Short mmCIF file of N, CA, C and O in Angstrom, two decimals:
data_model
loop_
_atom_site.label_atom_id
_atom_site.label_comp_id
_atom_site.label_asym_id
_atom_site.label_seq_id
_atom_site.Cartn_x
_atom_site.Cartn_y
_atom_site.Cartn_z
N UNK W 1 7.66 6.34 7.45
CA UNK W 1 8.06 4.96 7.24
C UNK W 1 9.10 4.90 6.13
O UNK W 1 8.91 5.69 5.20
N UNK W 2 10.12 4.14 6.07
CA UNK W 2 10.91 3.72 5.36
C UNK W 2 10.60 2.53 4.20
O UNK W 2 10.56 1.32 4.42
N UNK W 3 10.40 3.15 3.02
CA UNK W 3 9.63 2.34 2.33
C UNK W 3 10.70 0.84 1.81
O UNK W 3 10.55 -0.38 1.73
N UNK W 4 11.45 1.52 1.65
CA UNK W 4 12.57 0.43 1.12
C UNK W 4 13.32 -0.65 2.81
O UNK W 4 13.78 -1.79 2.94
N UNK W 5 13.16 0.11 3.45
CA UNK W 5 13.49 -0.67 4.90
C UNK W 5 12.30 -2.09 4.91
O UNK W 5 12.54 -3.29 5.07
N UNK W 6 10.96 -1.36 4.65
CA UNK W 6 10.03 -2.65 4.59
C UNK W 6 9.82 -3.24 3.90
O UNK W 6 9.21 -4.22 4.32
N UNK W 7 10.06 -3.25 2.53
CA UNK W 7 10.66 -3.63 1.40
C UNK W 7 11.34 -4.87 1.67
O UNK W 7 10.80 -5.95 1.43
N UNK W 8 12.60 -4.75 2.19
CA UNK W 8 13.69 -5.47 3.16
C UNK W 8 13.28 -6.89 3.61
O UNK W 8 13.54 -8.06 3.32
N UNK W 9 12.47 -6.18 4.47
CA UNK W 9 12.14 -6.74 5.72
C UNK W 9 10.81 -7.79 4.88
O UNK W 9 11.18 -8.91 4.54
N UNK W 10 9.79 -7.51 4.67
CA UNK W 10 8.83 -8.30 3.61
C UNK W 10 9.80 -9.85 2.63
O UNK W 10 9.70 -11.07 2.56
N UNK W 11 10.59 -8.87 2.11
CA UNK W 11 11.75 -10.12 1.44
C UNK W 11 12.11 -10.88 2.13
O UNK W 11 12.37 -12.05 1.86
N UNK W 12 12.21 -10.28 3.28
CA UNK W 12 13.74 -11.40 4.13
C UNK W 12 12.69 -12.57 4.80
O UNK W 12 13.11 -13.71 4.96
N UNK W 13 11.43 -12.25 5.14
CA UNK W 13 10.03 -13.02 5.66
C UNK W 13 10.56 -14.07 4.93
O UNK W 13 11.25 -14.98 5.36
N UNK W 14 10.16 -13.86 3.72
CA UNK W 14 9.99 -14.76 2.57
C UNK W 14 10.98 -15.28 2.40
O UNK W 14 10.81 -16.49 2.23
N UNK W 15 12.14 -14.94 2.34
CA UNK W 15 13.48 -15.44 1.78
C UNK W 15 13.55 -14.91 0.15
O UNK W 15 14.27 -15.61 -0.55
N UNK W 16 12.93 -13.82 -0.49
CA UNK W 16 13.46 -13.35 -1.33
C UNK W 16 13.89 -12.40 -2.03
O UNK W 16 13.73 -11.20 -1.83
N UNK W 17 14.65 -13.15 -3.20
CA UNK W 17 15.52 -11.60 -3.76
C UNK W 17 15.16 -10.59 -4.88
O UNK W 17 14.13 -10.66 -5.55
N UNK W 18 15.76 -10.01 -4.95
CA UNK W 18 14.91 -8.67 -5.58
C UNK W 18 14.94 -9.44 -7.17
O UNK W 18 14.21 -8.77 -7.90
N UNK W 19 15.29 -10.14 -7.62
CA UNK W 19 14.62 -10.95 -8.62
C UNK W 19 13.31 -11.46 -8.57
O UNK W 19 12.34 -11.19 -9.27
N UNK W 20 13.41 -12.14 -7.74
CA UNK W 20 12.37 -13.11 -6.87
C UNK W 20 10.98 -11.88 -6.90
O UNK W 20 9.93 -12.14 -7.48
N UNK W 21 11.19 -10.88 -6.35
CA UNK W 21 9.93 -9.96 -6.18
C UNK W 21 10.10 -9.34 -7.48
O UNK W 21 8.93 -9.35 -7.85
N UNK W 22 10.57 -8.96 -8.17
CA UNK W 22 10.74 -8.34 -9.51
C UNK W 22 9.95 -9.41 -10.04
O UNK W 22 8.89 -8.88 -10.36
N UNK W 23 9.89 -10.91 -10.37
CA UNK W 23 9.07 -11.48 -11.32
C UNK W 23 7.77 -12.55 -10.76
O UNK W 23 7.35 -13.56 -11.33
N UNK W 24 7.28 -11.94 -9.37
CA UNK W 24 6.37 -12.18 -8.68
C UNK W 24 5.48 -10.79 -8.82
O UNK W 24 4.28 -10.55 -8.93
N UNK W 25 6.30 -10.27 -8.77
CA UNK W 25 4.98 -8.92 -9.05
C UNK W 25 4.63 -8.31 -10.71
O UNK W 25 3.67 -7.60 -11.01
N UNK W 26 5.55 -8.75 -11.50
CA UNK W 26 5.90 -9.06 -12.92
C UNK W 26 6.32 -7.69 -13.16
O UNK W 26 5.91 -7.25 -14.23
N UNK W 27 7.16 -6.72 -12.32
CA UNK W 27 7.76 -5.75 -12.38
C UNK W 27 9.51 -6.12 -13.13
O UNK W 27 10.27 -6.98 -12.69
N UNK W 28 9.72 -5.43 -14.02
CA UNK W 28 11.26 -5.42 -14.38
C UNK W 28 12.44 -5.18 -13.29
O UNK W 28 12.41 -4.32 -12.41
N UNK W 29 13.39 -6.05 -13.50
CA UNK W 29 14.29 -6.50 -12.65
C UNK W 29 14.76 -4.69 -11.97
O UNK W 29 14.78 -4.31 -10.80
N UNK W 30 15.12 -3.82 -13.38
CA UNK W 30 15.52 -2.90 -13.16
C UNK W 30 14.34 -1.60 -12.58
O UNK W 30 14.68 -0.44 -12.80
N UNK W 31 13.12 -1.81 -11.94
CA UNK W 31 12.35 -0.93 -11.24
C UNK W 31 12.46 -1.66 -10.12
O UNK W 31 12.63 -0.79 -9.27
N UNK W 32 12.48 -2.51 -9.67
CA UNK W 32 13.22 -2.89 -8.29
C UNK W 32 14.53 -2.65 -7.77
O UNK W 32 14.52 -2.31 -6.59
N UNK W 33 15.77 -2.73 -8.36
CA UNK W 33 16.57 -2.33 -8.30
C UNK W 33 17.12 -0.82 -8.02
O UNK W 33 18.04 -0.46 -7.29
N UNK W 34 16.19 -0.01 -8.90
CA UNK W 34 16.29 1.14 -8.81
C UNK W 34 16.05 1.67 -6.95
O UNK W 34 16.71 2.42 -6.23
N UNK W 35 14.84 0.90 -6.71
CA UNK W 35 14.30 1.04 -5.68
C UNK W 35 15.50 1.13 -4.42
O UNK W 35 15.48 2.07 -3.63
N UNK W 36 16.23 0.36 -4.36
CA UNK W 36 17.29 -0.09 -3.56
C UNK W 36 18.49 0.85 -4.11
O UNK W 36 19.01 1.59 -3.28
N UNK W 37 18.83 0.88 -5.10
CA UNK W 37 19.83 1.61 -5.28
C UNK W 37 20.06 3.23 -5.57
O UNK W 37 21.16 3.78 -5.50
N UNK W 38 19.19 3.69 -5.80
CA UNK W 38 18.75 4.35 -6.05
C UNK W 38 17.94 5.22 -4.79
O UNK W 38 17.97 6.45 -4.91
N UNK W 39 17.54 4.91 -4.13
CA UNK W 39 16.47 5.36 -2.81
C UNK W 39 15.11 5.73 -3.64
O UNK W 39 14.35 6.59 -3.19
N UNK W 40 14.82 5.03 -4.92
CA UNK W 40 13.47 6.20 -5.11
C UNK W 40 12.21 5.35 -4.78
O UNK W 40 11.91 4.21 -5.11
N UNK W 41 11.36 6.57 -3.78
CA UNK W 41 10.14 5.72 -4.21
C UNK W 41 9.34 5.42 -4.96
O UNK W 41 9.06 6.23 -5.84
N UNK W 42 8.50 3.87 -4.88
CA UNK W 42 7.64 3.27 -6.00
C UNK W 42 6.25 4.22 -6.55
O UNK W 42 5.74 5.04 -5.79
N UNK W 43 5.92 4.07 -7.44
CA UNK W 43 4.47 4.76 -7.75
C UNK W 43 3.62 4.12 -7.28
O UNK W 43 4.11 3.05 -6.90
N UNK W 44 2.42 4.17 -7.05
CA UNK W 44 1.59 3.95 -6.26
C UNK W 44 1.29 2.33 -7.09
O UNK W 44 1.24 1.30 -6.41
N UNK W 45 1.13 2.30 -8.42
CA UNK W 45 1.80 1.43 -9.38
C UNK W 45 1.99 0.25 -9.06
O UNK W 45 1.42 -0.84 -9.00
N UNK W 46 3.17 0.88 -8.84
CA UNK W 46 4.09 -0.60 -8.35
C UNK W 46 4.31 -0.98 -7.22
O UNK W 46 4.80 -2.10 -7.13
N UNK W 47 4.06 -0.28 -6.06
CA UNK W 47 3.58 -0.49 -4.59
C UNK W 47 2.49 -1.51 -5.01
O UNK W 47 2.78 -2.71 -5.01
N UNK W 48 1.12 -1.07 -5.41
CA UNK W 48 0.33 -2.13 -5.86
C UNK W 48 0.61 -3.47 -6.35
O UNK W 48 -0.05 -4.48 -6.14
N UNK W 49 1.76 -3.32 -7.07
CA UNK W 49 2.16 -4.55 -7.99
C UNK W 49 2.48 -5.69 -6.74
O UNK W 49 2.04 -6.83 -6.57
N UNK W 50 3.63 -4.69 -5.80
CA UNK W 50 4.47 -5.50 -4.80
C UNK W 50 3.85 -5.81 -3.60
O UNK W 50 4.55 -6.29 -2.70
N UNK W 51 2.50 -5.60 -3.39
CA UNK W 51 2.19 -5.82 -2.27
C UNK W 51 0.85 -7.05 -3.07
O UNK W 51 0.33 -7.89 -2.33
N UNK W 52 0.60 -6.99 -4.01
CA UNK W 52 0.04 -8.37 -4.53
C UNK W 52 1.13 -9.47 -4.69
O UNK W 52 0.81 -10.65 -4.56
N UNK W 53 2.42 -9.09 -4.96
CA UNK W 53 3.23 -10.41 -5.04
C UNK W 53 3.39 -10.58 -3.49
O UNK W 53 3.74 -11.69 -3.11
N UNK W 54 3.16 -9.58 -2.55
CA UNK W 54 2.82 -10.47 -0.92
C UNK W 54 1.89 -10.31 -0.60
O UNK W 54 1.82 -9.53 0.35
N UNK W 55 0.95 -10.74 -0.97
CA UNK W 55 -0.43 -11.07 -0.66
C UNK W 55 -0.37 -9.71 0.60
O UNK W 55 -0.29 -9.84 1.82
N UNK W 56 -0.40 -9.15 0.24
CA UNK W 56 -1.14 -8.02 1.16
C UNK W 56 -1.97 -6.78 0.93
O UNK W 56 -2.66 -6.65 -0.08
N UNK W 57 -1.90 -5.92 1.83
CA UNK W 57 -3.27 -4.81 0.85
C UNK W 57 -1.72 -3.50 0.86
O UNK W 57 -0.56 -3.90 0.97
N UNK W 58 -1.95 -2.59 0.77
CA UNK W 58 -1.16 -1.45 1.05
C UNK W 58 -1.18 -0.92 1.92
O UNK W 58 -0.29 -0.12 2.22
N UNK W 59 -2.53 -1.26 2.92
CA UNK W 59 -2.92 -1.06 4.43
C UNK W 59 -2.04 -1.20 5.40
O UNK W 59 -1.44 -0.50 6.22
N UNK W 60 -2.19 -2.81 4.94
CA UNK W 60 -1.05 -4.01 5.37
C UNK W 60 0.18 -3.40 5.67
O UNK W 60 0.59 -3.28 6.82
N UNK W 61 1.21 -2.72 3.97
CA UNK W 61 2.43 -2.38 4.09
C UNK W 61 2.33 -1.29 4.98
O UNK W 61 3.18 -1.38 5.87
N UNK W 62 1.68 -0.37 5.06
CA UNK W 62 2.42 0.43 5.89
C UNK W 62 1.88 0.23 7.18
O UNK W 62 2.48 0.87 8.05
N UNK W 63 1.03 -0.41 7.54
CA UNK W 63 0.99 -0.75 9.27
C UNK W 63 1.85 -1.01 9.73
O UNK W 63 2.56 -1.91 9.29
N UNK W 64 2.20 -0.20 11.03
CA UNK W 64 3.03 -0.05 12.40
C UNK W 64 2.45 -1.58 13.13
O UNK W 64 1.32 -1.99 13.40
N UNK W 65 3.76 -2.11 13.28
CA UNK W 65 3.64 -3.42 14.24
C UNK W 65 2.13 -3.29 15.36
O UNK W 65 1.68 -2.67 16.32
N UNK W 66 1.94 -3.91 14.81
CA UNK W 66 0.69 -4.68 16.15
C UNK W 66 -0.30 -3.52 15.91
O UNK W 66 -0.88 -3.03 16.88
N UNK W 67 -0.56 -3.00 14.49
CA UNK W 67 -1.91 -2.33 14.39
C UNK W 67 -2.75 -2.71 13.61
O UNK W 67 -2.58 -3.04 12.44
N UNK W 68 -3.72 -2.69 14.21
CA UNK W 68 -4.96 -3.26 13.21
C UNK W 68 -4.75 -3.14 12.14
O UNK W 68 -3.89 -2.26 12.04
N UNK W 69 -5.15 -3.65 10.84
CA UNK W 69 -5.60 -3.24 9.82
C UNK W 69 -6.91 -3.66 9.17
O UNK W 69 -7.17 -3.46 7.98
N UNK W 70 -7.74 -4.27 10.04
CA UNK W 70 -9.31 -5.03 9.50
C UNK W 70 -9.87 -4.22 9.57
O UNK W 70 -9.46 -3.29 10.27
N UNK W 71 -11.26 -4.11 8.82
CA UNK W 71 -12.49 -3.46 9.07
C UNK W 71 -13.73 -3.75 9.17
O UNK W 71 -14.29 -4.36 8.26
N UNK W 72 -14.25 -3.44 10.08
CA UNK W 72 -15.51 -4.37 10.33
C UNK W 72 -16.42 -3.59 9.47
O UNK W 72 -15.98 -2.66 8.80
N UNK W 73 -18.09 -4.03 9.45
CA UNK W 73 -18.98 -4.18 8.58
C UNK W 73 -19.55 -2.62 8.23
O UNK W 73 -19.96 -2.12 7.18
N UNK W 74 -19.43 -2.27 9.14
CA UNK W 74 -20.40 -0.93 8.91
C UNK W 74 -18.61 0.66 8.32
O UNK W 74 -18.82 1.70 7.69
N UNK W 75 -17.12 0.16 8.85
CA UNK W 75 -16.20 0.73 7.95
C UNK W 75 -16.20 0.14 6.61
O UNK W 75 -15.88 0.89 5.69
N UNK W 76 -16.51 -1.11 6.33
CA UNK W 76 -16.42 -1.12 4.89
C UNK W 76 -17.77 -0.60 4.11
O UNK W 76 -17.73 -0.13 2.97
N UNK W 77 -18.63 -0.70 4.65
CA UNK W 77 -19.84 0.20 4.05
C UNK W 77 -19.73 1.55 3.37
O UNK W 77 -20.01 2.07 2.29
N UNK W 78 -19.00 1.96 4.89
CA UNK W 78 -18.30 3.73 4.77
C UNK W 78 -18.04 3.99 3.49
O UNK W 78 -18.59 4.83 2.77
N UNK W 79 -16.55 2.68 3.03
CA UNK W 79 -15.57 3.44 2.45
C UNK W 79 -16.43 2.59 0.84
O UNK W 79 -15.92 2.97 -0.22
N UNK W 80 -17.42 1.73 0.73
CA UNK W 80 -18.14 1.10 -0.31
C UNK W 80 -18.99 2.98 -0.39
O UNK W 80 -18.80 3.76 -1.31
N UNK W 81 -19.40 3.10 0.17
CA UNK W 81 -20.40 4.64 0.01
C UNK W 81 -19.77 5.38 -0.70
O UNK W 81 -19.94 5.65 -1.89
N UNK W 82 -18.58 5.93 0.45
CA UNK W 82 -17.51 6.76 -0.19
C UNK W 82 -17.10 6.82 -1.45
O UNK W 82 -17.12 7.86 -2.10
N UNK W 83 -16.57 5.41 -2.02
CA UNK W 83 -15.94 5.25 -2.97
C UNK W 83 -17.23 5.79 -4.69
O UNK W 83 -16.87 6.31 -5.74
N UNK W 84 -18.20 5.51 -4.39
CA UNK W 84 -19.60 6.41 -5.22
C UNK W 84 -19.66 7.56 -5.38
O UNK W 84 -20.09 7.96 -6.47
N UNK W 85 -19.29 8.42 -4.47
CA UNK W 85 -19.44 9.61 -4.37
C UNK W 85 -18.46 10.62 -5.05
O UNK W 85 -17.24 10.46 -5.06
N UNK W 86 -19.27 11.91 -5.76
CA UNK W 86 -18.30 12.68 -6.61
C UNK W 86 -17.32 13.34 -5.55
O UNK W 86 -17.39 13.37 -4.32
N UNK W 87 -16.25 13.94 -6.55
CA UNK W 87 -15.25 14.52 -5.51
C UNK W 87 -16.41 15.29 -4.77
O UNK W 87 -16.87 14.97 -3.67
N UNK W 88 -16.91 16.59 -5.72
CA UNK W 88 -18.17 17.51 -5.12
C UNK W 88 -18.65 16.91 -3.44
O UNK W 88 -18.56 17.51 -2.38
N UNK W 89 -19.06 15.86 -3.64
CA UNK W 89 -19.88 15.12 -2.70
C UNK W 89 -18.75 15.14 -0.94
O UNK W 89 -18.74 15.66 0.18
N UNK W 90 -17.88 14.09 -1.89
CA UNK W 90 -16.56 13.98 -0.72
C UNK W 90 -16.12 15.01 0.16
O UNK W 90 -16.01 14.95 1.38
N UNK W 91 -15.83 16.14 -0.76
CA UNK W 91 -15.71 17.34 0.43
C UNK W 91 -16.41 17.77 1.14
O UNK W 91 -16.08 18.08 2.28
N UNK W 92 -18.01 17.97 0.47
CA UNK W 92 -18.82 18.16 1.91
C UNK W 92 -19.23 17.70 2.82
O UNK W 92 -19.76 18.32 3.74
N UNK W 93 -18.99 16.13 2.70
CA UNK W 93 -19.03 15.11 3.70
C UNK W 93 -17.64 15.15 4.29
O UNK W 93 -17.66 14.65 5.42
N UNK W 94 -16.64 15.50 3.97
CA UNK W 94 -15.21 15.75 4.80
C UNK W 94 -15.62 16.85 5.55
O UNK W 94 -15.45 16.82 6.77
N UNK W 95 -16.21 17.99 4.92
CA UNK W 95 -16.39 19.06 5.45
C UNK W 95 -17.50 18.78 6.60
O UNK W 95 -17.11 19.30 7.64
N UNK W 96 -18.58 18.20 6.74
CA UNK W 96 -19.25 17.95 7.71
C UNK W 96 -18.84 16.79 8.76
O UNK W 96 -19.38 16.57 9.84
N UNK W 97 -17.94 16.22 8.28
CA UNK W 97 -17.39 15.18 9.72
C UNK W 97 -16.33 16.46 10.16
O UNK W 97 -16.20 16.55 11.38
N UNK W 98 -15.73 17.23 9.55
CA UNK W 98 -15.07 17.95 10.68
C UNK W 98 -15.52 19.17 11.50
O UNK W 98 -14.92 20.00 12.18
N UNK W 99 -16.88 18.96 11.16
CA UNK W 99 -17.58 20.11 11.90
C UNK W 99 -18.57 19.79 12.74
O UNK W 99 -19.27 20.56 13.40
N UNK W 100 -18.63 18.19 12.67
CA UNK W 100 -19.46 17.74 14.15
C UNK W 100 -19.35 17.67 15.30
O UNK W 100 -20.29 17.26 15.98
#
C-alpha cells in the first residue's frame, strides 16, 4: 500500500490540507510535510495520531476497498486474551495455531 497515496485520498474525502491534518492530529506542520515531500514513512506514532484526526482505527487505513474491517464477539475476545499474554505465552500459542 501506498501510504502517502492514502494519505491523499483520506484528505481529499474531507477536503483537507496538510495544515488542516497537521493541527487535527496536533502533529507539526513540518512532520506532515515531510511525509509528502519527502516520501518518508510515518512512525507508527503518528500514523496513530492521523488516523484519530480521521476517526479511524489503523485497520481502517490500510483496508483494501470493500474489506471488512469489524470484529465480531468471540475475535475481540481473541485479541482482549491475546493482548494479556507474555511474549513467552504468544509464541506458543502462534506456535500451536500453526500446527493444528
Amino acid at each position: 500500500m501506498d501510504v502517502q497515496e492514502r494519505l491523499r485520498e483520506l484528505m481529499t474525502q474531507r477536503n483537507w490540507s496538510a495544515y488542516r491534518l497537521a493541527k487535527q492530529a496536533g502533529l507539526s506542520e513540518t512532520t506532515i510535510s515531510n511525509l509528502f515531500k519527502r516520501g518518508q514513512l510515518p512512525t507508527i506514532y503518528t500514523l496513530e495520531r492521523i488516523c484519530d484526526a480521521f476517526d479511524i482505527t489503523l485497520c481502517q487505513f490500510f483496508a483494501e476497498e470493500n474489506e471488512a474491517v469489524t470484529l465480531n464477539d468471540k475475535e475481540k475476545e481473541v485479541l482482549s486474551l491475546w493482548a494479556a499474554l507474555s511474549d513467552k505465552n504468544k509464541e506458543l500459542i502462534l506456535y500451536i495455531m500453526k500446527h493444528m
